Amino acid sequence: MGPKPVTLKELAERLGLSPATVSLVINRSPVADSIPQLTKDRILATAQKYKYRPSFFARSLRAQRSFTIGVIVPEVSDGYSASVMSGVEDHLLQEGYFYFVVSHRHRADLIDEYPRLFLERSVDGLIAVDTPWTLSLSVPVVTVSGHNQVNGVTNIVLDHARAAEVALKHLFQLGHRNIAFIKGQEFSSDTEVRWANIEKAARQLGLPIAPALISQLKGDSPSPELGYEATRKLLASRKP
C-alpha cells in the first residue's frame, strides 16, 4: 500500500500559506491572478513534489458543477469533427474540464436522445459539431456550424459569404469563367448556407453557374474519397 496522499491543509502548512491561497492556485481560479507569480510557481512545484491531487468530488461539490462537457459529433473519425475536437480538448484541458463525446451518425433519434443522456449525467454544457440543433436546454449549448436560432444556444459559424466572395473573385480575376463546383453532402449543416452564398457571389460577379459543372456529393459517409471521385468525373467530362 502506497503512502497516504497529502491533503490540502498539509500542503498549505508545508508552504506556510493559507489553504485558501493554495486552493486558488491549484484549481486555476481567476482570483489567483492577483497572487504573485513566484508564489504560484512555488505552490505548483510543491504540489508536484508531494504528488498532491485536488479532490474532484470536493471541487465539484463546492462549485456545484460537474466540470464535464458533452460533445456531439456526426462521426468521431470524420476529419472535420476530429479537427474541431482537437481544439476543444486542448481548451477544456487548460480549464480543468473533462468531456464525453458521442457520434449520432446522422440518426435523428440519436440527435434527440443524446442531449437527454448528457443532462442525466449532469454535464455543465454541450458542444454540437455540424449537427442540426433545435433544442433549448437547461445548460449552455454551443454549436459549431449550426445555423438555427435557438434560445440559450451560441452558434459558431464560418463566414461563408466572405469565403465565396474571395474564392470566386480570385478565379474571376484570373479570367476563369467555366468554374466547376462540388456541393457538400446534404446532411452537413453548412452545405445549404455555403451554396446559397456561392450563388450570391456568382450573381454579383455576373458569373453563370453551369448545371453540368455542379457535382453533388452523395452518401452518408464523410470520406475524402467522395470528393476525389467527384473531381475525377468533372475533369473527365471535359466540359468547356
Tab-separated table of N, CA and C in Angstrom, residues 136-233:
chain	number	residue	atom	x	y	z
A	136	SER	N	-33.724	23.767	-26.852
A	136	SER	CA	-33.350	24.744	-25.827
A	136	SER	C	-33.248	23.984	-24.508
A	137	LEU	N	-32.040	23.922	-23.939
A	137	LEU	CA	-31.799	23.093	-22.759
A	137	LEU	C	-31.551	23.932	-21.513
A	138	SER	N	-31.402	23.247	-20.391
A	138	SER	CA	-31.169	23.924	-19.114
A	138	SER	C	-29.700	24.257	-18.900
A	139	VAL	N	-28.831	23.848	-19.828
A	139	VAL	CA	-27.405	24.168	-19.751
A	139	VAL	C	-27.004	24.891	-21.034
A	140	PRO	N	-25.900	25.644	-21.013
A	140	PRO	CA	-25.455	26.335	-22.225
A	140	PRO	C	-25.089	25.343	-23.328
A	141	VAL	N	-25.398	25.731	-24.560
A	141	VAL	CA	-25.077	24.901	-25.717
A	141	VAL	C	-24.320	25.753	-26.731
A	142	VAL	N	-23.249	25.198	-27.281
A	142	VAL	CA	-22.503	25.853	-28.352
A	142	VAL	C	-22.539	24.934	-29.564
A	143	THR	N	-22.960	25.469	-30.702
A	143	THR	CA	-22.946	24.676	-31.927
A	143	THR	C	-21.852	25.193	-32.847
A	144	VAL	N	-21.124	24.273	-33.441
A	144	VAL	CA	-20.119	24.605	-34.445
A	144	VAL	C	-20.719	24.255	-35.793
A	145	SER	N	-20.872	25.253	-36.655
A	145	SER	CA	-21.562	25.102	-37.940
A	145	SER	C	-23.048	24.871	-37.741
A	146	GLY	N	-23.604	25.505	-36.732
A	146	GLY	CA	-25.049	25.459	-36.513
A	146	GLY	C	-25.677	26.757	-36.984
A	147	HIS	N	-26.829	26.680	-37.617
A	147	HIS	CA	-27.423	27.871	-38.228
A	147	HIS	C	-28.832	28.180	-37.726
A	148	ASN	N	-29.340	27.410	-36.778
A	148	ASN	CA	-30.668	27.683	-36.226
A	148	ASN	C	-30.563	28.623	-35.032
A	149	GLN	N	-31.483	29.572	-34.938
A	149	GLN	CA	-31.523	30.496	-33.810
A	149	GLN	C	-32.368	29.877	-32.701
A	150	VAL	N	-31.707	29.472	-31.618
A	150	VAL	CA	-32.379	28.805	-30.501
A	150	VAL	C	-31.963	29.483	-29.206
A	151	ASN	N	-32.913	29.700	-28.306
A	151	ASN	CA	-32.608	30.328	-27.017
A	151	ASN	C	-31.573	29.515	-26.246
A	152	GLY	N	-30.571	30.216	-25.698
A	152	GLY	CA	-29.544	29.552	-24.905
A	152	GLY	C	-28.485	28.845	-25.715
A	153	VAL	N	-28.511	29.035	-27.039
A	153	VAL	CA	-27.551	28.367	-27.919
A	153	VAL	C	-26.680	29.407	-28.620
A	154	THR	N	-25.371	29.220	-28.550
A	154	THR	CA	-24.419	30.086	-29.247
A	154	THR	C	-23.923	29.364	-30.490
A	155	ASN	N	-24.105	29.989	-31.654
A	155	ASN	CA	-23.672	29.389	-32.914
A	155	ASN	C	-22.313	29.943	-33.330
A	156	ILE	N	-21.388	29.052	-33.631
A	156	ILE	CA	-20.096	29.442	-34.191
A	156	ILE	C	-20.098	28.991	-35.643
A	157	VAL	N	-20.061	29.955	-36.556
A	157	VAL	CA	-20.178	29.624	-37.975
A	157	VAL	C	-19.043	30.260	-38.771
A	158	LEU	N	-18.755	29.646	-39.891
A	158	LEU	CA	-17.785	30.209	-40.816
A	158	LEU	C	-18.419	31.375	-41.557
A	159	ASP	N	-17.589	32.287	-42.046
A	159	ASP	CA	-18.084	33.409	-42.842
A	159	ASP	C	-18.176	32.942	-44.293
A	160	HIS	N	-19.248	32.225	-44.598
A	160	HIS	CA	-19.401	31.656	-45.937
A	160	HIS	C	-19.527	32.731	-47.008
A	161	ALA	N	-20.131	33.853	-46.669
A	161	ALA	CA	-20.286	34.930	-47.649
A	161	ALA	C	-18.922	35.450	-48.083
A	162	ARG	N	-18.057	35.701	-47.124
A	162	ARG	CA	-16.717	36.204	-47.423
A	162	ARG	C	-15.898	35.158	-48.164
A	163	ALA	N	-16.010	33.905	-47.736
A	163	ALA	CA	-15.253	32.831	-48.378
A	163	ALA	C	-15.646	32.685	-49.847
A	164	ALA	N	-16.951	32.709	-50.133
A	164	ALA	CA	-17.421	32.586	-51.517
A	164	ALA	C	-16.960	33.773	-52.351
A	165	GLU	N	-17.039	34.962	-51.772
A	165	GLU	CA	-16.633	36.176	-52.487
A	165	GLU	C	-15.154	36.133	-52.851
A	166	VAL	N	-14.313	35.780	-51.885
A	166	VAL	CA	-12.865	35.755	-52.117
A	166	VAL	C	-12.494	34.693	-53.148
A	167	ALA	N	-13.059	33.498	-53.018
A	167	ALA	CA	-12.712	32.399	-53.917
A	167	ALA	C	-13.136	32.684	-55.356
A	168	LEU	N	-14.394	33.093	-55.543
A	168	LEU	CA	-14.881	33.332	-56.901
A	168	LEU	C	-14.243	34.567	-57.531
A	169	LYS	N	-14.026	35.594	-56.731
A	169	LYS	CA	-13.403	36.805	-57.262
A	169	LYS	C	-11.990	36.515	-57.755
A	170	HIS	N	-11.276	35.688	-56.999
A	170	HIS	CA	-9.911	35.322	-57.384
A	170	HIS	C	-9.908	34.609	-58.734
A	171	LEU	N	-10.771	33.610	-58.891
A	171	LEU	CA	-10.839	32.872	-60.153
A	171	LEU	C	-11.318	33.763	-61.291
A	172	PHE	N	-12.279	34.636	-60.991
A	172	PHE	CA	-12.821	35.545	-61.998
A	172	PHE	C	-11.739	36.490	-62.512
A	173	GLN	N	-10.943	37.035	-61.609
A	173	GLN	CA	-9.886	37.975	-61.991
A	173	GLN	C	-8.769	37.299	-62.779
A	174	LEU	N	-8.636	35.992	-62.600
A	174	LEU	CA	-7.657	35.241	-63.386
A	174	LEU	C	-8.180	34.917	-64.782
A	175	GLY	N	-9.433	35.280	-65.040
A	175	GLY	CA	-10.014	35.063	-66.355
A	175	GLY	C	-10.831	33.796	-66.497
A	176	HIS	N	-11.024	33.074	-65.420
A	176	HIS	CA	-11.794	31.825	-65.486
A	176	HIS	C	-13.295	32.120	-65.465
A	177	ARG	N	-14.029	31.458	-66.351
A	177	ARG	CA	-15.481	31.639	-66.412
A	177	ARG	C	-16.235	30.316	-66.264
A	178	ASN	N	-15.651	29.238	-66.743
A	178	ASN	CA	-16.275	27.920	-66.614
A	178	ASN	C	-15.739	27.247	-65.346
A	179	ILE	N	-16.398	27.502	-64.256
A	179	ILE	CA	-15.927	27.035	-62.952
A	179	ILE	C	-16.808	25.888	-62.466
A	180	ALA	N	-16.173	24.815	-62.064
A	180	ALA	CA	-16.904	23.654	-61.547
A	180	ALA	C	-17.088	23.790	-60.034
A	181	PHE	N	-18.159	23.209	-59.538
A	181	PHE	CA	-18.466	23.280	-58.109
A	181	PHE	C	-18.799	21.887	-57.581
A	182	ILE	N	-18.305	21.592	-56.403
A	182	ILE	CA	-18.655	20.349	-55.721
A	182	ILE	C	-19.435	20.719	-54.468
A	183	LYS	N	-20.707	20.361	-54.444
A	183	LYS	CA	-21.561	20.670	-53.292
A	183	LYS	C	-21.403	19.605	-52.215
A	184	GLY	N	-21.382	20.055	-50.977
A	184	GLY	CA	-21.255	19.126	-49.857
A	184	GLY	C	-22.470	18.232	-49.714
A	185	GLN	N	-22.327	17.215	-48.905
A	185	GLN	CA	-23.444	16.289	-48.678
A	185	GLN	C	-24.604	17.003	-47.991
A	186	GLU	N	-25.796	16.572	-48.306
A	186	GLU	CA	-26.998	17.269	-47.851
A	186	GLU	C	-27.155	17.271	-46.340
A	187	PHE	N	-26.601	16.272	-45.656
A	187	PHE	CA	-26.771	16.221	-44.206
A	187	PHE	C	-25.890	17.225	-43.463
A	188	SER	N	-24.889	17.776	-44.143
A	188	SER	CA	-23.994	18.727	-43.474
A	188	SER	C	-24.712	20.041	-43.210
A	189	SER	N	-24.550	20.578	-42.017
A	189	SER	CA	-25.228	21.824	-41.642
A	189	SER	C	-24.786	22.997	-42.497
A	190	ASP	N	-23.580	22.935	-43.045
A	190	ASP	CA	-23.037	24.065	-43.804
A	190	ASP	C	-23.403	24.048	-45.282
A	191	THR	N	-23.792	22.911	-45.816
A	191	THR	CA	-23.943	22.770	-47.265
A	191	THR	C	-24.902	23.788	-47.869
A	192	GLU	N	-26.098	23.893	-47.334
A	192	GLU	CA	-27.112	24.789	-47.900
A	192	GLU	C	-26.680	26.247	-47.812
A	193	VAL	N	-26.158	26.644	-46.658
A	193	VAL	CA	-25.732	28.035	-46.466
A	193	VAL	C	-24.546	28.357	-47.366
A	194	ARG	N	-23.605	27.444	-47.457
A	194	ARG	CA	-22.426	27.669	-48.294
A	194	ARG	C	-22.822	27.844	-49.757
A	195	TRP	N	-23.719	26.978	-50.236
A	195	TRP	CA	-24.119	27.044	-51.644
A	195	TRP	C	-24.896	28.326	-51.936
A	196	ALA	N	-25.751	28.737	-51.032
A	196	ALA	CA	-26.510	29.976	-51.220
A	196	ALA	C	-25.566	31.166	-51.367
A	197	ASN	N	-24.493	31.183	-50.605
A	197	ASN	CA	-23.534	32.284	-50.687
A	197	ASN	C	-22.680	32.212	-51.943
A	198	ILE	N	-22.420	31.007	-52.420
A	198	ILE	CA	-21.706	30.859	-53.689
A	198	ILE	C	-22.559	31.405	-54.829
A	199	GLU	N	-23.849	31.054	-54.830
A	199	GLU	CA	-24.746	31.556	-55.878
A	199	GLU	C	-24.837	33.081	-55.828
A	200	LYS	N	-24.903	33.633	-54.632
A	200	LYS	CA	-24.986	35.085	-54.479
A	200	LYS	C	-23.729	35.763	-55.002
A	201	ALA	N	-22.568	35.231	-54.649
A	201	ALA	CA	-21.307	35.814	-55.104
A	201	ALA	C	-21.181	35.722	-56.620
A	202	ALA	N	-21.647	34.606	-57.195
A	202	ALA	CA	-21.588	34.433	-58.645
A	202	ALA	C	-22.479	35.455	-59.345
A	203	ARG	N	-23.677	35.687	-58.803
A	203	ARG	CA	-24.580	36.686	-59.399
A	203	ARG	C	-23.952	38.073	-59.362
A	204	GLN	N	-23.316	38.416	-58.265
A	204	GLN	CA	-22.706	39.737	-58.134
A	204	GLN	C	-21.573	39.942	-59.135
A	205	LEU	N	-20.920	38.858	-59.513
A	205	LEU	CA	-19.835	38.940	-60.492
A	205	LEU	C	-20.339	38.783	-61.924
A	206	GLY	N	-21.624	38.475	-62.079
A	206	GLY	CA	-22.159	38.203	-63.402
A	206	GLY	C	-21.617	36.901	-63.961
A	207	LEU	N	-21.350	35.964	-63.077
A	207	LEU	CA	-20.747	34.693	-63.457
A	207	LEU	C	-21.810	33.599	-63.490
A	208	PRO	N	-22.129	33.058	-64.666
A	208	PRO	CA	-23.140	31.995	-64.737
A	208	PRO	C	-22.598	30.688	-64.164
A	209	ILE	N	-23.475	29.944	-63.504
A	209	ILE	CA	-23.110	28.626	-62.974
A	209	ILE	C	-23.753	27.572	-63.864
A	210	ALA	N	-22.921	26.802	-64.556
A	210	ALA	CA	-23.426	25.777	-65.470
A	210	ALA	C	-23.836	24.531	-64.686
A	211	PRO	N	-25.086	24.098	-64.819
A	211	PRO	CA	-25.538	22.889	-64.104
A	211	PRO	C	-24.648	21.678	-64.361
A	212	ALA	N	-24.096	21.594	-65.579
A	212	ALA	CA	-23.257	20.442	-65.920
A	212	ALA	C	-21.946	20.435	-65.139
A	213	LEU	N	-21.594	21.581	-64.554
A	213	LEU	CA	-20.341	21.680	-63.804
A	213	LEU	C	-20.572	21.654	-62.292
A	214	ILE	N	-21.740	21.174	-61.891
A	214	ILE	CA	-22.044	21.045	-60.461
A	214	ILE	C	-22.100	19.562	-60.102
A	215	SER	N	-21.342	19.184	-59.101
A	215	SER	CA	-21.359	17.801	-58.626
A	215	SER	C	-21.825	17.786	-57.173
A	216	GLN	N	-22.833	16.983	-56.893
A	216	GLN	CA	-23.377	16.871	-55.539
A	216	GLN	C	-22.838	15.605	-54.878
A	217	LEU	N	-22.132	15.770	-53.758
A	217	LEU	CA	-21.630	14.603	-53.044
A	217	LEU	C	-22.795	13.812	-52.465
A	218	LYS	N	-22.736	12.497	-52.601
A	218	LYS	CA	-23.812	11.628	-52.129
A	218	LYS	C	-23.341	10.784	-50.946
A	219	GLY	N	-24.280	10.010	-50.408
A	219	GLY	CA	-23.949	9.067	-49.350
A	219	GLY	C	-23.934	9.694	-47.970
A	220	ASP	N	-23.757	8.844	-46.966
A	220	ASP	CA	-23.763	9.319	-45.587
A	220	ASP	C	-22.391	9.209	-44.931
A	221	SER	N	-21.367	9.001	-45.750
A	221	SER	CA	-20.001	8.907	-45.230
A	221	SER	C	-19.242	10.182	-45.565
A	222	PRO	N	-18.440	10.721	-44.616
A	222	PRO	CA	-17.676	11.939	-44.879
A	222	PRO	C	-16.312	11.663	-45.508
A	223	SER	N	-16.125	10.490	-46.097
A	223	SER	CA	-14.827	10.084	-46.629
A	223	SER	C	-14.318	11.045	-47.706
A	224	PRO	N	-13.016	11.407	-47.673
A	224	PRO	CA	-12.420	12.250	-48.719
A	224	PRO	C	-12.505	11.607	-50.094
A	225	GLU	N	-12.672	10.285	-50.130
A	225	GLU	CA	-12.766	9.586	-51.408
A	225	GLU	C	-13.938	10.101	-52.241
A	226	LEU	N	-14.994	10.570	-51.595
A	226	LEU	CA	-16.145	11.096	-52.328
A	226	LEU	C	-15.746	12.323	-53.134
A	227	GLY	N	-14.964	13.205	-52.519
A	227	GLY	CA	-14.508	14.395	-53.217
A	227	GLY	C	-13.563	14.055	-54.352
A	228	TYR	N	-12.724	13.048	-54.128
A	228	TYR	CA	-11.796	12.613	-55.176
A	228	TYR	C	-12.558	12.113	-56.392
A	229	GLU	N	-13.575	11.295	-56.154
A	229	GLU	CA	-14.345	10.725	-57.255
A	229	GLU	C	-15.113	11.804	-58.008
A	230	ALA	N	-15.689	12.760	-57.268
A	230	ALA	CA	-16.423	13.853	-57.914
A	230	ALA	C	-15.492	14.691	-58.779
A	231	THR	N	-14.306	14.969	-58.285
A	231	THR	CA	-13.324	15.752	-59.047
A	231	THR	C	-12.889	15.000	-60.296
A	232	ARG	N	-12.645	13.712	-60.152
A	232	ARG	CA	-12.227	12.894	-61.294
A	232	ARG	C	-13.272	12.923	-62.408
A	233	LYS	N	-14.548	12.807	-62.019
A	233	LYS	CA	-15.613	12.808	-63.026
A	233	LYS	C	-15.732	14.164	-63.711
